[in-house]
Coordinates of C-alpha atoms and ligand atoms in Angstrom, one line a residue:
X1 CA 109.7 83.0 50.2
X2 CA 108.3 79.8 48.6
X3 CA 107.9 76.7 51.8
X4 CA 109.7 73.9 50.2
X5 CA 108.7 71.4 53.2
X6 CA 105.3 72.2 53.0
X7 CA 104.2 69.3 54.6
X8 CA 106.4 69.0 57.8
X9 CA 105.4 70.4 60.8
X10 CA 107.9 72.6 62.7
X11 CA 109.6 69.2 65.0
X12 CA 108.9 69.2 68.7
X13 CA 109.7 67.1 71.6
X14 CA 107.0 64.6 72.4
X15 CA 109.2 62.1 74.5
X16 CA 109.8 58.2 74.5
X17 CA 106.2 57.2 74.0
X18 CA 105.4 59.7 71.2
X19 CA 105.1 57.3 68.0
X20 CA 105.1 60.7 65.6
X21 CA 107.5 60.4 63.0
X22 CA 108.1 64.3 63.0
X23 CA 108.8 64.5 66.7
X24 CA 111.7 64.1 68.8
X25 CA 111.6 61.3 71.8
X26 CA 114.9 62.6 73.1
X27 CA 116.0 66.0 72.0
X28 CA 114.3 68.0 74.3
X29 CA 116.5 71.2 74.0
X30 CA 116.0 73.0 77.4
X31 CA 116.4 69.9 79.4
X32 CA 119.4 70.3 81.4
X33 CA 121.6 68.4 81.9
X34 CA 124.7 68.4 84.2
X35 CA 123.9 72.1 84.8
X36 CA 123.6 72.8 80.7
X37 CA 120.5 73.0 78.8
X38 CA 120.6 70.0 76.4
X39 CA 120.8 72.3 73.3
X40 CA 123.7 74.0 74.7
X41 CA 125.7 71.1 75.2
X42 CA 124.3 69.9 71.6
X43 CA 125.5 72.8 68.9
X44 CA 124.0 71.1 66.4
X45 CA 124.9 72.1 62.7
X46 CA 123.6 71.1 59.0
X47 CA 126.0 70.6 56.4
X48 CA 125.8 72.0 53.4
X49 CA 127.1 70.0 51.1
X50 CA 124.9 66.6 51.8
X51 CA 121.6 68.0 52.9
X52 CA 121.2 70.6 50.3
X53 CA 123.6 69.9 47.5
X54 CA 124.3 66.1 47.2
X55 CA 121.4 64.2 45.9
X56 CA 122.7 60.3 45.8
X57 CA 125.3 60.4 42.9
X58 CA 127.5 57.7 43.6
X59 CA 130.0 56.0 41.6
X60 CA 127.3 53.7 39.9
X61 CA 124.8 56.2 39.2
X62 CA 123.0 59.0 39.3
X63 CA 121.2 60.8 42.1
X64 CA 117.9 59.6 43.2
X65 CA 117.0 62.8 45.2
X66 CA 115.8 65.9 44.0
X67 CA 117.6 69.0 45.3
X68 CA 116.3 71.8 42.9
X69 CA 114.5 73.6 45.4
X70 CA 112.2 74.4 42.3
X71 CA 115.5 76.7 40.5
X72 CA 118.1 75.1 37.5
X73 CA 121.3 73.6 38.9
X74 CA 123.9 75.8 38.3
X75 CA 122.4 79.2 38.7
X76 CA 122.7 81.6 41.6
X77 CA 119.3 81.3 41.8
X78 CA 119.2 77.3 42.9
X79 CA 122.2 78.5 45.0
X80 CA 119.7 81.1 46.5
X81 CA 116.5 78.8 46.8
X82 CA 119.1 76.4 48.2
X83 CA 120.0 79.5 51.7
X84 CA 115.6 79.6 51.6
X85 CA 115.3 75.8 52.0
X86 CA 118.5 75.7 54.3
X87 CA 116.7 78.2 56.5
X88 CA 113.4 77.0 56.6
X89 CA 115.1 73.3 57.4
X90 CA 117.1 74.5 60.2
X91 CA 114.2 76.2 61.6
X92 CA 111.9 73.5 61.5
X93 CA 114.7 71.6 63.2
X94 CA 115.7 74.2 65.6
X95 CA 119.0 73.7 64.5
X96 CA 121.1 77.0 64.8
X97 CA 124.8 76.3 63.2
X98 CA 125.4 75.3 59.1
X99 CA 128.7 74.5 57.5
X100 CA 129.7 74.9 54.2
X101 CA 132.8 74.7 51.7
X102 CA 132.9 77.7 49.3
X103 CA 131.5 75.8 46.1
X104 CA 128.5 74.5 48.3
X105 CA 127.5 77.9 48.3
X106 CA 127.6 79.0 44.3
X107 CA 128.3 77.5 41.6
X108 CA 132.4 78.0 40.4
X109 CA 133.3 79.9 37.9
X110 CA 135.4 77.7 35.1
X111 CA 137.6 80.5 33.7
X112 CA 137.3 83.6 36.4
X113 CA 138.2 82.9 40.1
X114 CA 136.7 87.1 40.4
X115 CA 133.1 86.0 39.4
X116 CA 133.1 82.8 41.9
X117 CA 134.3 85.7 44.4
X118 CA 131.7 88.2 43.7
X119 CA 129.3 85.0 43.6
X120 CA 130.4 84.6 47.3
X121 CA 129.7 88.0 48.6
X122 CA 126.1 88.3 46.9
X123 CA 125.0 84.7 48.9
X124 CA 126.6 85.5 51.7
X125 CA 124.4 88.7 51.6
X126 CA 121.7 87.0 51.2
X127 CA 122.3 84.5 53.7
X128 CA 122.4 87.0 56.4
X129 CA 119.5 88.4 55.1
X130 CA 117.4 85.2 54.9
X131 CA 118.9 84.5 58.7
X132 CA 118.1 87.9 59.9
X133 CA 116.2 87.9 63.1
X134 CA 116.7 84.0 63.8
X135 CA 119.9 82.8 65.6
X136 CA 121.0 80.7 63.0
X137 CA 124.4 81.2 61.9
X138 CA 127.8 79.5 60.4
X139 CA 129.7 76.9 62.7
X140 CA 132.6 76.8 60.6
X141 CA 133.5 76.7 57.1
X142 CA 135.8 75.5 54.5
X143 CA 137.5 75.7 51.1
X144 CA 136.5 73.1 48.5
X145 CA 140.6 72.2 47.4
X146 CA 139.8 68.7 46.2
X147 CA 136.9 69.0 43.7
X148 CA 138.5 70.8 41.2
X149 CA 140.9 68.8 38.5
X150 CA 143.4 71.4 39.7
X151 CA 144.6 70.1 43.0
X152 CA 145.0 66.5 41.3
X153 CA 148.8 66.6 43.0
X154 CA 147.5 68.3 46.1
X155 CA 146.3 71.8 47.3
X156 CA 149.1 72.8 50.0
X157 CA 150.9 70.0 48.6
X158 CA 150.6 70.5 45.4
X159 CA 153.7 70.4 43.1
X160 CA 152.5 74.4 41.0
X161 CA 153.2 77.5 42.8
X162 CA 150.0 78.9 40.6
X163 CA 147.4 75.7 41.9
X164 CA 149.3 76.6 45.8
X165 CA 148.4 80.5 44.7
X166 CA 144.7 79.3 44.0
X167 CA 144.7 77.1 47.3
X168 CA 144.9 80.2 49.0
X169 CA 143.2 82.7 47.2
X170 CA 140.2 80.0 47.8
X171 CA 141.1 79.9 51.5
X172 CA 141.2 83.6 52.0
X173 CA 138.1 84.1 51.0
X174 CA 136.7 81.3 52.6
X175 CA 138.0 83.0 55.9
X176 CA 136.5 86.0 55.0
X177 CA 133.2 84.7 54.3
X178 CA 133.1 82.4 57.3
X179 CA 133.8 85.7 59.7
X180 CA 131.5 87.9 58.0
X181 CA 128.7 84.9 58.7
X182 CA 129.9 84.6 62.3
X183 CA 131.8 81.2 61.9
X184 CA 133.1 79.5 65.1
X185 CA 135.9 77.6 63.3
X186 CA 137.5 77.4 60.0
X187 CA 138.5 73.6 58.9
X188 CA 141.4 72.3 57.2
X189 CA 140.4 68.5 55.5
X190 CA 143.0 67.5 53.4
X191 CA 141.2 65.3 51.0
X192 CA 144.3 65.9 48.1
X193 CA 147.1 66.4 50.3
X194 CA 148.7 62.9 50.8
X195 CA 149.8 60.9 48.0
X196 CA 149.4 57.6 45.6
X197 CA 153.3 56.6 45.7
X198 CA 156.4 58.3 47.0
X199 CA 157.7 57.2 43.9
X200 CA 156.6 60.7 43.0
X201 CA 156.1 62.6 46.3
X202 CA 158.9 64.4 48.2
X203 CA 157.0 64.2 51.9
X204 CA 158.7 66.4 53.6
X205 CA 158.3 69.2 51.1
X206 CA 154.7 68.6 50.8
X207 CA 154.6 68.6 54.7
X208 CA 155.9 71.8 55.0
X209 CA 154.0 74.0 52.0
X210 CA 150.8 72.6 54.4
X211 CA 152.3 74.3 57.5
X212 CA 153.3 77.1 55.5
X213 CA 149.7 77.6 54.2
X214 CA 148.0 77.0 57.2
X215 CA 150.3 79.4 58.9
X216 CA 149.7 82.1 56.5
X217 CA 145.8 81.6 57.0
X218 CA 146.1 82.0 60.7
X219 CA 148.0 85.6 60.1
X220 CA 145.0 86.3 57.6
X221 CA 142.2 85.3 60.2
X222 CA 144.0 87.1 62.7
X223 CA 144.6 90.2 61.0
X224 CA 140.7 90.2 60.0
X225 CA 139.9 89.7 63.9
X226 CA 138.8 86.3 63.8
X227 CA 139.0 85.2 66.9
X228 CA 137.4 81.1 66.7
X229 CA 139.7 78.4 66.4
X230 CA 141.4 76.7 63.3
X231 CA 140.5 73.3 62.7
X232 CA 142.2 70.4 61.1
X233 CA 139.4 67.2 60.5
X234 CA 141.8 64.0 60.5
X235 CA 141.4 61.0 57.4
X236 CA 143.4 58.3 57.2
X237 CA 142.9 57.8 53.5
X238 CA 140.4 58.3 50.5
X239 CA 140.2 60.0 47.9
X240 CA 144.3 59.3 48.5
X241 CA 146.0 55.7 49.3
X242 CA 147.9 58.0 52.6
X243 CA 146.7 61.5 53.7
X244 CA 148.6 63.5 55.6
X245 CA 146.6 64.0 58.2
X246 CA 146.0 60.5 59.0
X247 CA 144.4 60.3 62.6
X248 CA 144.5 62.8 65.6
X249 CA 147.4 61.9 67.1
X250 CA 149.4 62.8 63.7
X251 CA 147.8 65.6 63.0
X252 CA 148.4 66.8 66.3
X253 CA 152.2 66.1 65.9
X254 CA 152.2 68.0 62.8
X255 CA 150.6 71.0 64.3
X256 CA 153.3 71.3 67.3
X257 CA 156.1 70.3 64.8
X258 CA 155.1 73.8 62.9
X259 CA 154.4 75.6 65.6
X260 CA 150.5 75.7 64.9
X261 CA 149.0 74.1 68.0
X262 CA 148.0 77.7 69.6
X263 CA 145.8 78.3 66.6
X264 CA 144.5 74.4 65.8
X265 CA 141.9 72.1 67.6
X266 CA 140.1 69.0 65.7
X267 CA 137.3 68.5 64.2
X268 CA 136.5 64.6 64.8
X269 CA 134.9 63.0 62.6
X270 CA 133.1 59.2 63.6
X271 CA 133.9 57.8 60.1
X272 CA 137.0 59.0 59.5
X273 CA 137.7 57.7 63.0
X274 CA 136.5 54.3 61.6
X275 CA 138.6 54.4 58.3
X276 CA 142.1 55.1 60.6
X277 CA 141.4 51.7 63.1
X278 CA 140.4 53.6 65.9
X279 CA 137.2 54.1 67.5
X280 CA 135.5 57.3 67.5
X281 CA 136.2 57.7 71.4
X282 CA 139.7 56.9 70.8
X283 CA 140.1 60.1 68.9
X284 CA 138.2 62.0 71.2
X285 CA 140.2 61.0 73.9
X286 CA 143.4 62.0 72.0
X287 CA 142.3 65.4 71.1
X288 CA 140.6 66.2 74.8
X289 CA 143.9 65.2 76.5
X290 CA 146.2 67.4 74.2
X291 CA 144.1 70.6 74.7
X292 CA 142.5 70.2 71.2
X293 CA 138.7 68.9 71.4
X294 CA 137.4 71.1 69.1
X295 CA 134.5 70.6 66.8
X296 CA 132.5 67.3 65.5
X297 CA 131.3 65.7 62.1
X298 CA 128.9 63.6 63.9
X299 CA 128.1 60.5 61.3
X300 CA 128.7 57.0 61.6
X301 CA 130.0 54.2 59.1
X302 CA 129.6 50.7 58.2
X303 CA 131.9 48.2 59.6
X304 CA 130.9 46.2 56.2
X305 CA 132.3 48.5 54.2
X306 CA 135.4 50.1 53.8
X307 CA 135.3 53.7 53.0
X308 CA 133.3 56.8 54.2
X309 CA 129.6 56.1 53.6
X310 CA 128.4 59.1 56.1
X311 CA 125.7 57.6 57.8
X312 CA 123.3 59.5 60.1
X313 CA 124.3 58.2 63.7
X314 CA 122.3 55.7 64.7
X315 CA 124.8 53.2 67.0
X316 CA 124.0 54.7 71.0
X317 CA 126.9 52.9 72.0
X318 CA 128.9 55.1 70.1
X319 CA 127.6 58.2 70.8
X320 CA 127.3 57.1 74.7
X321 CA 131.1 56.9 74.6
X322 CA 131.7 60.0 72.1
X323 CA 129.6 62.2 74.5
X324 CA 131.2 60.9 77.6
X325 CA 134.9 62.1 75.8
X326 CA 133.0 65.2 75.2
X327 CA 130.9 65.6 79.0
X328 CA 134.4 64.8 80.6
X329 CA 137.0 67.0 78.3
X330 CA 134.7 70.2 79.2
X331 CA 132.4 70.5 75.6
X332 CA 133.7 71.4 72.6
X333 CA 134.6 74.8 71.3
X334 CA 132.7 73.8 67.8
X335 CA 129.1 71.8 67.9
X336 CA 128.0 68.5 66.1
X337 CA 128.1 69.0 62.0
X338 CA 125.9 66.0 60.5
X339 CA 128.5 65.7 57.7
X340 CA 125.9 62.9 57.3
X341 CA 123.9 62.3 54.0
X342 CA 120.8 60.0 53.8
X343 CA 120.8 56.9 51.9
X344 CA 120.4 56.5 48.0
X345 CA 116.5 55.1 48.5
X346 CA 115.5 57.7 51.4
X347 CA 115.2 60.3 48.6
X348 CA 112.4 62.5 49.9
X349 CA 112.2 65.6 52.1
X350 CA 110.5 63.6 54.8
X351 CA 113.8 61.2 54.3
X352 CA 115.7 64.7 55.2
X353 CA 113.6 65.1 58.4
X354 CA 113.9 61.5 59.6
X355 CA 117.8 61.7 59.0
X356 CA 117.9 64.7 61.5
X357 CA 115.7 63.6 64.0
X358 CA 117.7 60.4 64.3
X359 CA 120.9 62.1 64.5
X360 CA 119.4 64.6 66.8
X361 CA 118.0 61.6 69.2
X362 CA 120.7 59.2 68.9
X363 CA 123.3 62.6 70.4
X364 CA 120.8 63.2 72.5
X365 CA 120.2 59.9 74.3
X366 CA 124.3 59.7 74.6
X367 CA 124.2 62.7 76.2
X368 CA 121.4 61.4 78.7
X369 CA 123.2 58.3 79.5
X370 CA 127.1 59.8 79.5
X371 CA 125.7 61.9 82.0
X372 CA 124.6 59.1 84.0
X373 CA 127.3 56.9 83.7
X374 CA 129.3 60.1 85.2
X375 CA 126.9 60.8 87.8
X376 CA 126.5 56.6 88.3
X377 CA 130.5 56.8 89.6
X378 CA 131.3 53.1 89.3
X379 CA 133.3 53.6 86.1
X380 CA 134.9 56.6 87.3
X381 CA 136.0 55.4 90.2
X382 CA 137.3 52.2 89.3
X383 CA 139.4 54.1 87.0
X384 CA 140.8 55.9 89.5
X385 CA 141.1 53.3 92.1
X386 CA 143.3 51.5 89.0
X387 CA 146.5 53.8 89.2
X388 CA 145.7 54.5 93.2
X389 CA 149.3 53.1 93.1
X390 CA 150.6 56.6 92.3
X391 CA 148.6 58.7 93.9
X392 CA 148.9 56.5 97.9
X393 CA 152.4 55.5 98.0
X394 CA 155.5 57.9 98.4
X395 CA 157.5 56.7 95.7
X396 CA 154.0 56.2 92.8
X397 CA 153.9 60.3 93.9
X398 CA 157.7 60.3 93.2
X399 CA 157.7 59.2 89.7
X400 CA 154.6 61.6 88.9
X401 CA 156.2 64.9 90.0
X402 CA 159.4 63.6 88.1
X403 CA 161.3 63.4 91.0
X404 CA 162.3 59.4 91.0
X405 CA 165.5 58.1 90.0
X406 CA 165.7 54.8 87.8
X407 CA 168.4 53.9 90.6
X408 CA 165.5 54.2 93.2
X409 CA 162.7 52.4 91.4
X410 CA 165.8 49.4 91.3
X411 CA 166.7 49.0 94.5
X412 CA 162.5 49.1 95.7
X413 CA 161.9 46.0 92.8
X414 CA 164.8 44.5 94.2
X415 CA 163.6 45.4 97.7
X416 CA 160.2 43.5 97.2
X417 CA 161.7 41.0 94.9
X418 CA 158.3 40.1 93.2
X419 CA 156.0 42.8 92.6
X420 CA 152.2 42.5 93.8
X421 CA 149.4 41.9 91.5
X422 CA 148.5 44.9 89.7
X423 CA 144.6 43.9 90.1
X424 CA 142.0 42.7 87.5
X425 CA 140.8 45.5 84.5
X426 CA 137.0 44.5 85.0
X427 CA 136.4 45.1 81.3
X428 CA 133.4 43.0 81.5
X429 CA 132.2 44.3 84.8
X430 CA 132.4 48.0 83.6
X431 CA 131.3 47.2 80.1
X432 CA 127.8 45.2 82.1
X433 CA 127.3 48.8 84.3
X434 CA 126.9 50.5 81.0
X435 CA 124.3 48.0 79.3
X436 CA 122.9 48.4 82.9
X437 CA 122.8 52.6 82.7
X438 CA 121.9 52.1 79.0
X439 CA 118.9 49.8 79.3
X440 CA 117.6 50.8 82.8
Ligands
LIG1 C1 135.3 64.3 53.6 C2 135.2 65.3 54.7 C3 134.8 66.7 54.3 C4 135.1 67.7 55.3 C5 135.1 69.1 54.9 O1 135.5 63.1 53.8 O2 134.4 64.8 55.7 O3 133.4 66.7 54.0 O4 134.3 67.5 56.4 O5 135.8 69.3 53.8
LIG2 CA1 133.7 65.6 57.6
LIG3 CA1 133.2 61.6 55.9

């Protein structure tokens, strides 16, 4: 096997002071941390589609970056030299999880959906056989069911009965590659399934055919023995104007409305988080506190620009507060996907290295410092001295085992008269002990 990153050394941990560019100063993968070794709590997983496919195309012009691997575009053999660069990438990294959509993998077959299947098997084979021996395997993967002119009205939404056909066809197989690589997950993005104008769309339809097909790929992963969860990875918007599955909190509607939330946990992803108004956090916290913290696309974007520029993470802030969500809902069931591509001028391998070791470092310090702001206590226990209310009164315990009356709650307001002041919400206070836990 031909070394494609001949030049970079395998990347260590050298610590804070280390000023070597190929070194990590906070990754340190068997620190632990809040009883967990540091890589444990940090799955960490390559994607693909940016770091071995994408090469800077963007609506402007072409791609600045070379991703040949020395092999033609096209051919199984780039997508081969593309699983031997993969490898010898994620081993340099120590990074032990991938994720891929089916056409990241092989080229597609224009005319025969049987040769892009057979394509399928014989990299997958090789996959396992290039990851023999190592512990790197899949973290979850996906079907590609926006790329292709075909799902212009939509995959599961799509107005054909032969492009819905295709949708799954492309999905089954996607399952069945993603168990025989020993996938955790198996993601749902619907990047065609919202619409332009309901001038054209009937909603609810469309909002059922989803269910319908994400039911029938449960019974399929099921019946194969799959046992790893079902993900759905919320966007408000882009490529359409609305997408279905807009934020967490609708997406998590949508999956108890069909009966799907047994199977389904999210995939959170920090730009999409962006795109929707919330903060990443925010949709952390939504999916921890309804059971369904599942998986991570850990990028960031830029609050300059409006759509889904997949940065590597670089904001500690953010990941501070996204690892806190993550230290406090228990970990995720999934890992950290850098659905993450470097920018149009970092165009070299080292470029690929840097991009990790930042995103590596900048999870790595959030976990550090969420773990100290949960050990520190102050903000913790503020928050719980704020709704003290319920818990040290008779009637606050009352109205949380459903047991007050709206008669009783009266005649104690009237009883008092005026009610006492709730207390201050020390925003700035808490928001000064975590500069103070960041910067100390
Ligand atoms: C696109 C999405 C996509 C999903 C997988 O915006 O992030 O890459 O992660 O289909
Ligand atoms: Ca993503
Ligand atoms: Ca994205």
């Amino acid at each position: 096997m031909s070394e494609f990153f001949k030049n970079i050394p395998e990347i260590k941990f050298e610590g804070k002071d280390s000023k070597n560019p190929f070194a990590f100063k906070y990754y340190d993968p068997e620190k632990v941390i809040m009883g967990k070794k540091m890589k444990e709590h940090l799955p960490f997983a390559m994607a693909w589609w940016h770091n071995l496919c994408a090469t800077g195309v963007d609506m402007f012009g072409a791609g600045s970056a070379d991703k040949s691997f020395g092999a033609q575009p096209g051919t199984m053999e780039h997508a081969k030299a593309k699983v031997d660069a993969g490898v010898e990438f994620m081993k340099k990294l120590g990074i032990e999880y991938y994720c891929f959509h089916d056409v990241d993998l092989v080229p597609e077959d224009p005319t025969d959906i049987n040769v892009t299947n057979a394509r399928l098997d014989e990299i997958s084979d090789y996959i396992l056989e290039k990851t023999k021996g190592t512990n790197i395997k899949c973290l979850w993967g996906t079907a590609n069911m926006f790329g292709n002119p075909r799902f212009m009205n939509g995959a599961g939404s799509t107005n054909s009965v032969d492009v819905y056909s295709f949708a799954a066809a492309q999905v089954k197989k996607a399952i069945d590659i993603t168990i025989k690589l020993g996938g955790r997950g198996y993601v749902f993005w619907g990047g065609r399934e919202g619409y332009e104008t309901l001038l054209n769309t009937d909603m609810k339809f469309e909002q059922e055919n989803i269910a319908q097909l994400m039911r029938m790929a449960v019974n399929y992963g099921r019946s194969k023995g799959f046992m790893g969860d079902f993900y759905i990875e919320p966007k408000p918007k882009e490529p359409m104007k609305h997408q279905y599955d807009f934020d967490a909190a609708t997406a998590i509607g949508f999956l108890k409305q069909y009966g799907l939330d047994k199977d389904f946990k999210m995939n959170i992803e920090a730009n999409h988080a962006t795109l929707a108004g919330h903060t990443f956090q925010h949709e952390l916290r939504v999916s921890a506190m309804n059971g369904m913290l599942g998986s991570v696309d850990a990028n960031q974007g830029d609050m300059l620009l409006g759509w889904d520029t997949d940065e590597f993470p670089f904001n500690v802030y953010d990941a501070t507060l996204a690892m806190y969500e993550v230290l406090k809902g228990g970990g995720l069931t999934g890992g950290f996907n850098f659905d993450s591509k470097n920018r149009r001028p970092s165009n070299t391998p080292e470029d690929m290295f840097h991009a990790f070791i930042l995103g590596m470092d900048t999870f790595a310090l959030g976990l550090i410092k969420a773990a100290e702001m949960i050990e520190d206590g102050r903000i913790d226990n503020f928050v719980k001295e704020k709704y003290s209310s319920f818990s040290n009164t008779e009637l606050g315990k009352k109205i949380r085992n459903n047991t007050a009356t709206l008669e009783e709650l009266a005649a104690h307001a009237c009883d008092i008269k005026k009610p006492n002041d709730p207390g201050s919400g020390r925003q700035e206070y808490l928001e000064s002990v975590m500069n103070n836990i960041l910067f100390s």
